[in-house]
Every structure is written in structure tokens, then in C-alpha cells.
Short mmCIF file of C-alpha atoms and ligand atoms in Angstrom, two decimals:
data_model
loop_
_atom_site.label_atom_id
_atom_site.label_comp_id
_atom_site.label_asym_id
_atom_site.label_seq_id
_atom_site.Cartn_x
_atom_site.Cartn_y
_atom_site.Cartn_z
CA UNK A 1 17.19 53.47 27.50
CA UNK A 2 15.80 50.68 25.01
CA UNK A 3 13.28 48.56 26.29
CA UNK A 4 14.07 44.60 26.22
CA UNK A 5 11.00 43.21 23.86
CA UNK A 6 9.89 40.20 25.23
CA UNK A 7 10.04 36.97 22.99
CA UNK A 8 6.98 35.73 21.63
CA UNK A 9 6.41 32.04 22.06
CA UNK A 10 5.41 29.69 19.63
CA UNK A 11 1.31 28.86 19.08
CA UNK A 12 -0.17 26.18 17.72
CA UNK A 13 -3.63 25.49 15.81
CA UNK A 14 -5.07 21.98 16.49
CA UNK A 15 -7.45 20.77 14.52
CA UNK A 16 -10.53 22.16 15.50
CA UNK A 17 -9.22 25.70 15.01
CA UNK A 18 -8.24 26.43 18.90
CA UNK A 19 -4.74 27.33 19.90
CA UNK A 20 -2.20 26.15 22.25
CA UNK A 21 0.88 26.98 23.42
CA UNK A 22 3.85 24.37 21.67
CA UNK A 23 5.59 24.75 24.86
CA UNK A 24 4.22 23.95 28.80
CA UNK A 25 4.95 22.74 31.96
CA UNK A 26 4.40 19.04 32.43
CA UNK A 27 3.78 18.49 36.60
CA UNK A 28 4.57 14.70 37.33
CA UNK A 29 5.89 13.38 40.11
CA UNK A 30 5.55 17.07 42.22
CA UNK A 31 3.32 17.15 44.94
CA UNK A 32 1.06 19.51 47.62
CA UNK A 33 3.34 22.85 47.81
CA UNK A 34 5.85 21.89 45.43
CA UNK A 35 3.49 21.58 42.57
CA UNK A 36 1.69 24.53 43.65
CA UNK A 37 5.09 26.41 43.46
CA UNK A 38 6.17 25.02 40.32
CA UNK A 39 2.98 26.44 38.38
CA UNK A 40 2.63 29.49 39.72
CA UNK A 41 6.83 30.10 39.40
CA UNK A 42 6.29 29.15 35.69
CA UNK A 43 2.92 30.80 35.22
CA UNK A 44 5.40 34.18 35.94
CA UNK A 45 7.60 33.25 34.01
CA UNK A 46 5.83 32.96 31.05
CA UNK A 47 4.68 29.40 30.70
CA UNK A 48 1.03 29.63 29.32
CA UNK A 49 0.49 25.42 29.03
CA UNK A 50 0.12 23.07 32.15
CA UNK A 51 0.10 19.36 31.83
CA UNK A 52 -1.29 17.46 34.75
CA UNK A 53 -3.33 14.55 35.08
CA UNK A 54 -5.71 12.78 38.07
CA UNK A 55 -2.60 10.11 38.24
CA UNK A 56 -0.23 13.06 39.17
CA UNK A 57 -2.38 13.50 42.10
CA UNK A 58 -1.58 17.38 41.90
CA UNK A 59 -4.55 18.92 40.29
CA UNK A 60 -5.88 20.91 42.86
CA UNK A 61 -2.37 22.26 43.48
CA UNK A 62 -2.47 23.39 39.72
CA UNK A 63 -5.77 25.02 40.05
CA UNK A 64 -4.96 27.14 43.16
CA UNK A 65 -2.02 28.15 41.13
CA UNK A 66 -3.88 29.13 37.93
CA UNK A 67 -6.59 30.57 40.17
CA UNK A 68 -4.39 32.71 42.53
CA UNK A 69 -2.23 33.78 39.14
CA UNK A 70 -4.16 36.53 38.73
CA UNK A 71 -3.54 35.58 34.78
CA UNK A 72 -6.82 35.74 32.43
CA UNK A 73 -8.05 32.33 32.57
CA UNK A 74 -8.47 32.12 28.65
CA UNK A 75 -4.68 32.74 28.52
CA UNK A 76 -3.72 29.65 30.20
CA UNK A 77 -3.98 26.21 28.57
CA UNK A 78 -4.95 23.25 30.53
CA UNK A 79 -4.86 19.69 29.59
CA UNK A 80 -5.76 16.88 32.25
CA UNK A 81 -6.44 13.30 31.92
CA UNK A 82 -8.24 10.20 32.77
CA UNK A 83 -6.66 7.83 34.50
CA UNK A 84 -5.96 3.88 33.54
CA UNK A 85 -8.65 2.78 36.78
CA UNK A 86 -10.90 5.48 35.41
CA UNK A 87 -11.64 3.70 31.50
CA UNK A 88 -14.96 2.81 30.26
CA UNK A 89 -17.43 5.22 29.17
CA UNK A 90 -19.61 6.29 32.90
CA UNK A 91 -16.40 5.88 34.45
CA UNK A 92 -14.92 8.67 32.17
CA UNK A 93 -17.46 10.84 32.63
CA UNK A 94 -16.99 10.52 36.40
CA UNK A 95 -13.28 10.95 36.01
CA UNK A 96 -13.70 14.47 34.19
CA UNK A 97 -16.20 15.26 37.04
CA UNK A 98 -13.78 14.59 40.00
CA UNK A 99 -11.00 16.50 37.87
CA UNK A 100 -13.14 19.28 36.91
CA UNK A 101 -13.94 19.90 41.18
CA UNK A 102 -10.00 19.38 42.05
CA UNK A 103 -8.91 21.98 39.30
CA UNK A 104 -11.78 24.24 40.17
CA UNK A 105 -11.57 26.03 37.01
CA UNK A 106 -13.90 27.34 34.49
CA UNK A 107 -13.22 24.98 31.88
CA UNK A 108 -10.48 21.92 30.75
CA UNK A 109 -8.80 22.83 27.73
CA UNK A 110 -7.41 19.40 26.80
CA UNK A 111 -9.02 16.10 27.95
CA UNK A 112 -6.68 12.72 27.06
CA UNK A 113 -7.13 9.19 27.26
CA UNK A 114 -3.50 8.62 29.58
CA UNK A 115 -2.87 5.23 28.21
CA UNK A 116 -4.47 3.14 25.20
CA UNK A 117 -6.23 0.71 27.89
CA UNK A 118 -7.31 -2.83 26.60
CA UNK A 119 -10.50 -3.76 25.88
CA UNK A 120 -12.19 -0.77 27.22
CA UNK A 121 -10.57 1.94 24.48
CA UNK A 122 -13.78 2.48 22.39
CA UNK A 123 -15.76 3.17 25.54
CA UNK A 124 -13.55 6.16 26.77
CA UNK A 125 -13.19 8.01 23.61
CA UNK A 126 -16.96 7.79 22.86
CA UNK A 127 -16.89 9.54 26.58
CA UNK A 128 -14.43 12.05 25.58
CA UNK A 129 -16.52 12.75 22.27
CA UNK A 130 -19.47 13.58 24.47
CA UNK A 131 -17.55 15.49 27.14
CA UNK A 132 -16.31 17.61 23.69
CA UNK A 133 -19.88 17.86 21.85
CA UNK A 134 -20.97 19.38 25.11
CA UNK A 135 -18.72 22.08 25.13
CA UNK A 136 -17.16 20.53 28.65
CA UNK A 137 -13.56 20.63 27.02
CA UNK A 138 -12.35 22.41 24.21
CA UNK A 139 -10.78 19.58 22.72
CA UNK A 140 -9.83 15.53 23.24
CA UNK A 141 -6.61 13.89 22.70
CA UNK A 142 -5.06 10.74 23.38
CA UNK A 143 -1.46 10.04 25.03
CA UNK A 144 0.40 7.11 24.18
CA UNK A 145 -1.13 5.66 21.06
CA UNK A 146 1.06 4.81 18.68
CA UNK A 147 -0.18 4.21 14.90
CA UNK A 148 -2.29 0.62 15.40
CA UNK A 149 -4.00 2.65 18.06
CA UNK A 150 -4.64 5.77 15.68
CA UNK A 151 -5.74 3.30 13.16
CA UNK A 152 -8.26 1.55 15.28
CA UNK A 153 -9.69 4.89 17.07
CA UNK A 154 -10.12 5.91 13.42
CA UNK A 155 -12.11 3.08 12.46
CA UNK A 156 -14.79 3.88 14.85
CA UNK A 157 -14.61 7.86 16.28
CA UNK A 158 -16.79 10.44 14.86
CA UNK A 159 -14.35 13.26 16.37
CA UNK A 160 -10.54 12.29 15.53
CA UNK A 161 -7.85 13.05 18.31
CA UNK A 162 -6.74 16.89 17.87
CA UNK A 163 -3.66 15.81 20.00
CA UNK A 164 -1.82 12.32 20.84
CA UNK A 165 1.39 12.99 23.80
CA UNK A 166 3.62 10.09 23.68
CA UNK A 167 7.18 9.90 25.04
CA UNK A 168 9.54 11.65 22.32
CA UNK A 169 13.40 12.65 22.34
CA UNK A 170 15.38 12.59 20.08
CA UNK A 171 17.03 8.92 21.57
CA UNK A 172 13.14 7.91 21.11
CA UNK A 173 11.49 9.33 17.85
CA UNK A 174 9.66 7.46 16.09
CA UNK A 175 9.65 8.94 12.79
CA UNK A 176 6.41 6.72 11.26
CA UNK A 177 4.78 8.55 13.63
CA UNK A 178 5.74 11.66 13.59
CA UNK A 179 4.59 11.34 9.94
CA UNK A 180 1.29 9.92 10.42
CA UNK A 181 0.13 12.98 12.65
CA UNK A 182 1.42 15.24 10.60
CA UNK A 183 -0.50 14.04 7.66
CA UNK A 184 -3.63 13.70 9.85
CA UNK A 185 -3.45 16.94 11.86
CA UNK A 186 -2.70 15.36 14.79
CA UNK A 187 -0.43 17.47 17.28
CA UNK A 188 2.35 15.80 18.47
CA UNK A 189 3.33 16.33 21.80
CA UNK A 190 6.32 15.02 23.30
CA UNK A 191 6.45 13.92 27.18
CA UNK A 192 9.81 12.99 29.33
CA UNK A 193 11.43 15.26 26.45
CA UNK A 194 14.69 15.52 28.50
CA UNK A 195 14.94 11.74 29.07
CA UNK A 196 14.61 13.26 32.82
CA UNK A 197 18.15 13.78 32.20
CA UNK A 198 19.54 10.50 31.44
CA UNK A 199 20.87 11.10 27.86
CA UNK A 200 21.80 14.83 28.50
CA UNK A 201 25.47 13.65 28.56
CA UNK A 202 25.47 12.27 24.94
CA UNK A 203 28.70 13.93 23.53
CA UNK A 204 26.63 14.71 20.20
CA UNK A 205 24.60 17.08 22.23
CA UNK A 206 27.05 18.43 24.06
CA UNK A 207 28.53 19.30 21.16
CA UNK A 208 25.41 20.77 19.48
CA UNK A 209 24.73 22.69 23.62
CA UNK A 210 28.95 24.23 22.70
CA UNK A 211 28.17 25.29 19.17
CA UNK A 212 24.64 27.24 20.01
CA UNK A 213 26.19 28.15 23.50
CA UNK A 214 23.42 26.62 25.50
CA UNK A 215 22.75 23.68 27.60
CA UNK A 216 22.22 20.12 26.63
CA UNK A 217 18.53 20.60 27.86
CA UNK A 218 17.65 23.44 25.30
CA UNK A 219 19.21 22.11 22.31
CA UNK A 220 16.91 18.81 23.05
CA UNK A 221 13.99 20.79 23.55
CA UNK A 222 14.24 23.25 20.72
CA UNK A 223 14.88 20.72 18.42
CA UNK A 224 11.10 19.27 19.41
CA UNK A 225 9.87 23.70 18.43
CA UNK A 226 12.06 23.20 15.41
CA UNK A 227 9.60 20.36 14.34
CA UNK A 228 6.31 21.87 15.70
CA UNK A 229 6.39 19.50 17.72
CA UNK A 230 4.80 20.43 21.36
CA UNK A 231 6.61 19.70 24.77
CA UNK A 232 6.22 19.70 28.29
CA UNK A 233 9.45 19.30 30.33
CA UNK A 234 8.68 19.47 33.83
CA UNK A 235 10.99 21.40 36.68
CA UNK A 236 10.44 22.14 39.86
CA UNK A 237 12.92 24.44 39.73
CA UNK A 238 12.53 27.77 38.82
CA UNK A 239 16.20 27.93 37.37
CA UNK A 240 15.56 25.37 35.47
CA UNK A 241 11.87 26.19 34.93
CA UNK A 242 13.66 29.53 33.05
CA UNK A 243 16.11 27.21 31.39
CA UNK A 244 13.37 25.36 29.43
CA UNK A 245 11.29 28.14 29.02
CA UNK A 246 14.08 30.45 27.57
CA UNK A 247 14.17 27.61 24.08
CA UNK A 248 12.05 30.51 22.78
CA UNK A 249 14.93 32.69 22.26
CA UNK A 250 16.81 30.65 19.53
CA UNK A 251 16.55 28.35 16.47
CA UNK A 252 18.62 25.50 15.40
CA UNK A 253 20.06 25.06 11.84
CA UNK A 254 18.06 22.56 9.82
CA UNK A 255 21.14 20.58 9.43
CA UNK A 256 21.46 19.74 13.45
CA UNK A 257 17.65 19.26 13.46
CA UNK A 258 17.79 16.45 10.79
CA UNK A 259 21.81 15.46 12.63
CA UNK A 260 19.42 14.51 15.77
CA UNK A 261 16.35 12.95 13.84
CA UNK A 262 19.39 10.24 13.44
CA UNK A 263 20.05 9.50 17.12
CA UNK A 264 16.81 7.28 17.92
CA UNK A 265 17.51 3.81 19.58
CA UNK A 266 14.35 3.38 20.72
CA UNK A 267 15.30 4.71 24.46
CA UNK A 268 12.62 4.50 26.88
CA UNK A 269 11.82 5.82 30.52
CA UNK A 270 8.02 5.03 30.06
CA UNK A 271 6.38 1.58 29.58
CA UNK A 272 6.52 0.59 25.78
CA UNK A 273 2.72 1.49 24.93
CA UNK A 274 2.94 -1.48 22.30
CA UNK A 275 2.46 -3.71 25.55
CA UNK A 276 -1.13 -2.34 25.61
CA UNK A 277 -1.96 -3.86 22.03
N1 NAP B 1 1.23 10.74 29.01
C1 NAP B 1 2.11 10.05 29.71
O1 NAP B 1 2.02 8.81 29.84
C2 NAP B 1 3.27 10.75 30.36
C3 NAP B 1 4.36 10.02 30.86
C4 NAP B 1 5.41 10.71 31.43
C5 NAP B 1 5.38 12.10 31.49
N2 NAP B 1 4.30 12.80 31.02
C6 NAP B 1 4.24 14.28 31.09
O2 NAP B 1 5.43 14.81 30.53
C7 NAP B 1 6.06 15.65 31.49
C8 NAP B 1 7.57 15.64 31.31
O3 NAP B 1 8.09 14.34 31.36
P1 NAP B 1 8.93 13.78 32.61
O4 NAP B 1 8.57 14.51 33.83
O5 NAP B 1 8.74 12.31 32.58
O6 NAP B 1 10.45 14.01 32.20
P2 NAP B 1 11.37 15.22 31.68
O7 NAP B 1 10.57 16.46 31.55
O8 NAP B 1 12.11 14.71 30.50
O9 NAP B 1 12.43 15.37 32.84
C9 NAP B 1 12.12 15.86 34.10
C10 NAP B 1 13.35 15.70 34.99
O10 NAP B 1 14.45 16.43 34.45
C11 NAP B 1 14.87 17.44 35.38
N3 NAP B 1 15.09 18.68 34.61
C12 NAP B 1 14.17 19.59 34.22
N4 NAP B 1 14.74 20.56 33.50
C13 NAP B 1 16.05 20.28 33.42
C14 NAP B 1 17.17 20.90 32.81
N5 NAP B 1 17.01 22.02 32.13
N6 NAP B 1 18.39 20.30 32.93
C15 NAP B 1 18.53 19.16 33.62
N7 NAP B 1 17.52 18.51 34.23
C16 NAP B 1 16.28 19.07 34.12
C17 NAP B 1 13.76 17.58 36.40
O11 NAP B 1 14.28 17.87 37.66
P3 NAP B 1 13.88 19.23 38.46
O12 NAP B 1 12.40 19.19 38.67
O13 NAP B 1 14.66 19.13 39.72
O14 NAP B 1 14.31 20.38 37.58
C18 NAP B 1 13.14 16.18 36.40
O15 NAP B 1 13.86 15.33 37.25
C19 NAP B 1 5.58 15.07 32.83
O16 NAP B 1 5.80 15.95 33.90
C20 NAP B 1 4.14 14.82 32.50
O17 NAP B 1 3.39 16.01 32.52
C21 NAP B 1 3.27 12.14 30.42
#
């Protein structure tokens, strides 16, 4: 009998030399035992990244999960962040506290700032640099800062983003960006990656789902692997939850990678972060 070999998935190396899966779980909008399920369903099935945040109101549900996984905790990649009520720089590092005692784990891999929050942006990242030159997370990103943002955290950080997670399909890809990070070693990583299904039915991805003979849902997020580009669909259901994972399995042509990089119209399900300016 010949024994199946398991696919490996695809790593990343941020900037400060620590790895992370390219592919997690993102948990919004799943609550109490249905976030709890969803976690440990994809912890077993091979997911190695969670994505929560104190907004999500579902981190203790994702630390029960993680803890009760039985799954080395230095396997398992955690990013959390602070919340929009939660900016300023003692209100950060109260933030972390209260998410540190709800996850009630070792360690957070991956802090972010969850939105680029007026006026009081300069204050949180200097929090997030000391919760990172303490050793208290591994490394600090931002979500939803788009290149003025970049440039102005820039002009005044002494530790530069390793990570910024900002909404990304291929209906919303903003390829200035995607060009900027790459030149600056930011990870991209690429939230509400399935348009939470609104643009699955485009006929130019059906076509693409036909030709690989898979579903509109893994052509959309492979083409975010083919890039290096890091996403975190989120499922509740542990069909699906195999769907998304199973985008390790197969490549796309460079041809239908570039085909999609043509499809952006600017299509949002998330506030434009440009409103935050
Ligand atoms: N930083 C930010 O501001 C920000 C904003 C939004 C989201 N996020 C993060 O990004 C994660 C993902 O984004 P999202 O939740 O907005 O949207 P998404 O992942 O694009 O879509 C999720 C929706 O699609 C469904 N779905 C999942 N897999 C599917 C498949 N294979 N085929 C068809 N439908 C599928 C899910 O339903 P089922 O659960 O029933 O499968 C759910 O309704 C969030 O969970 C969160 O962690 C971050």
C-alpha cells in the first residue's frame, strides 16, 4: 500500500526572521461554541494560523481551542489586535493585557493596530514597539493602512510593520500597494479574500474554477499563495474549512495569475480605510 504524503503548506519569513504560515483561519463574526469549533475543526485539519481580534469578541474561544488542541504551542501562529476604542499608547498596553488573559496563551505571535485611527496613530505603534522590544509579541503589524499611512508610520517608528492585513481580492487589489510592501518587506495579508462570497459568481472565475477543476473559492485564494501573498478566509464550516485549506494542493499558471491582477474595480465589503486619513 503507498502511503498518501501529506502536502506541505506554504511558510513565510517576515521581516524580523520569524515564520508564519501564508495561509490561516480568520474568526470574524463566529461566536462562543461556534468559534471554539471552527478552530479546533481547522487546527485538525491542518490550519497552523488563527486570526482573531478583541473586536471579534471570540478570543477566549480561540484559546480554549489552541489550548485543548493538544498541538505544540510554537506550531500555531497567533495574531490578535487592538481594537479602534482601545488607541493611544496606556490604552494599548491595556488592550494587549485583557487579550493576553482571554487567549490564555503563552505568548501573541502577531499584535496589529485594527484600523489606522486618527489622531491617536503614533501613540499605538510606539505601544506596539514596546510590547515587541519586550519580547511580549513576536512581532507588530498594522491592518488597514494603505501607503499615506505606511509613509507616515515610517516617518516616525523605530521598528517598521513586519505585516500590514488590508482587504484584498482580486475585485480589490491595489497593485501600488502590493508593490510598496514588497519592496519594503512588508507581508501582505489579505482579509475578506472571498468577498464573503459576493463575487464568487464572476463568470471569469468560474471559468478559471472549470479549467483547474476546482471551486470559485480556491482559484481566488490560490491566486493570493501564487503572489506570496498571506490569507485568512474564515469558515465555520468544516467542509468548507477543508475547501480553503486544500489551495495547498495546486498552483495556477502565471498567465491566470496576471488574467486576475486585471479584474480590480475597487470592490469593497470593508469601510474604505482612506476615510481614516
Ligand atoms: N483587519 C480588518 O479590518 C479585517 C476586516 C475584515 C476581516 N478581517 C479578517 O479576515 C477574515 C476573513 O474575512 P471575512 O470573514 O470578512 O470574509 P471572507 O473570508 O472573504 O468570507 C467569509 C464568508 O464566506 C463564506 N465562505 C467561506 N469559505 C467559503 C467557500 N469555500 N465557498 C463559499 N463561501 C465560503 C463563509 O461562510 P461559512 O462560515 O458558512 O463557511 C463566510 O460567510 C476575517 O474572519 C477576519 O479574521 C479583518
Amino acid at each position: 500500500m503507498t502511503e498518501q504524503v501529506k502536502p506541505v503548506q506554504p511558510y513565510t519569513t517576515l521581516s524580523n526572521g520569524i515564520t508564519m504560515p501564508l495561509l490561516g483561519l480568520g474568526v470574524y463574526d463566529m461566536y462562543n461554541a461556534e468559534a471554539e469549533q471552527a478552530v479546533s475543526d481547522a487546527l485538525e485539519i491542518g490550519y497552523r494560523l488563527v486570526d482573531t481580534a478583541s473586536l471579534y469578541r471570540n478570543e477566549k474561544e480561540v484559546g480554549n481551542a489552541i489550548r485543548q488542541s493538544g498541538i505544540n504551542r510554537n506550531e500555531i501562529f497567533v495574531t490578535t489586535k487592538v481594537g479602534n476604542g482601545d488607541h493611544g499608547f496606556d490604552n494599548t498596553l491595556r488592550a494587549f493585557d485583557v487579550s493576553m488573559k482571554k487567549l490564555n496563551i503563552d505568548y501573541i505571535d502577531l499584535y496589529l493596530v485594527h484600523w489606522p485611527i486618527k489622531g491617536k496613530r503614533k501613540e499605538t505603534w510606539l505601544a506596539l514597539e514596546k510590547l515587541y522590544k519586550e519580547k511580549r509579541v513576536r512581532a507588530a503589524g498594522v491592518a488597514n493602512y494603505l501607503i499615506p499611512f505606511l509613509n507616515e508610520l515610517e516617518s516616525y517608528a523605530a521598528i517598521q510593520p513586519v505585516l500590514d492585513q488590508v482587504e484584498l481580492s482580486p475585485w480589490c487589489f491595489n497593485k501600488e500597494l502590493f508593490d510598496y510592501c514588497r519592496k519594503r518587506k512588508i507581508q501582505l495579508q489579505s482579509y475578506s479574500p472571498i468577498t464573503r462570497g459576493k463575487k464568487l459568481n464572476d463568470p471569469r472565475i468560474i471559468q478559471l474554477a472549470k479549467k483547474y477543476n476546482r471551486t470559485a473559492a480556491q482559484i481566488v485564494l490560490r491566486w493570493n499563495i501564487e503572489q506570496g501573498i498571506s490569507t485568512i478566509p474564515k469558515s465555520s464550516s468544516k467542509i468548507r474549512l477543508q475547501e480553503n485549506f486544500d489551495v495547498i494542493n495546486f498552483s495556477i499558471a502565471a498567465e491566470d495569475v496576471a488574467f486576475m491582477n486585471t479584474f480590480n474595480e475597487n470592490f469593497r465589503i470593508c469601510d474604505d480605510p482612506m476615510l481614516f486619513l
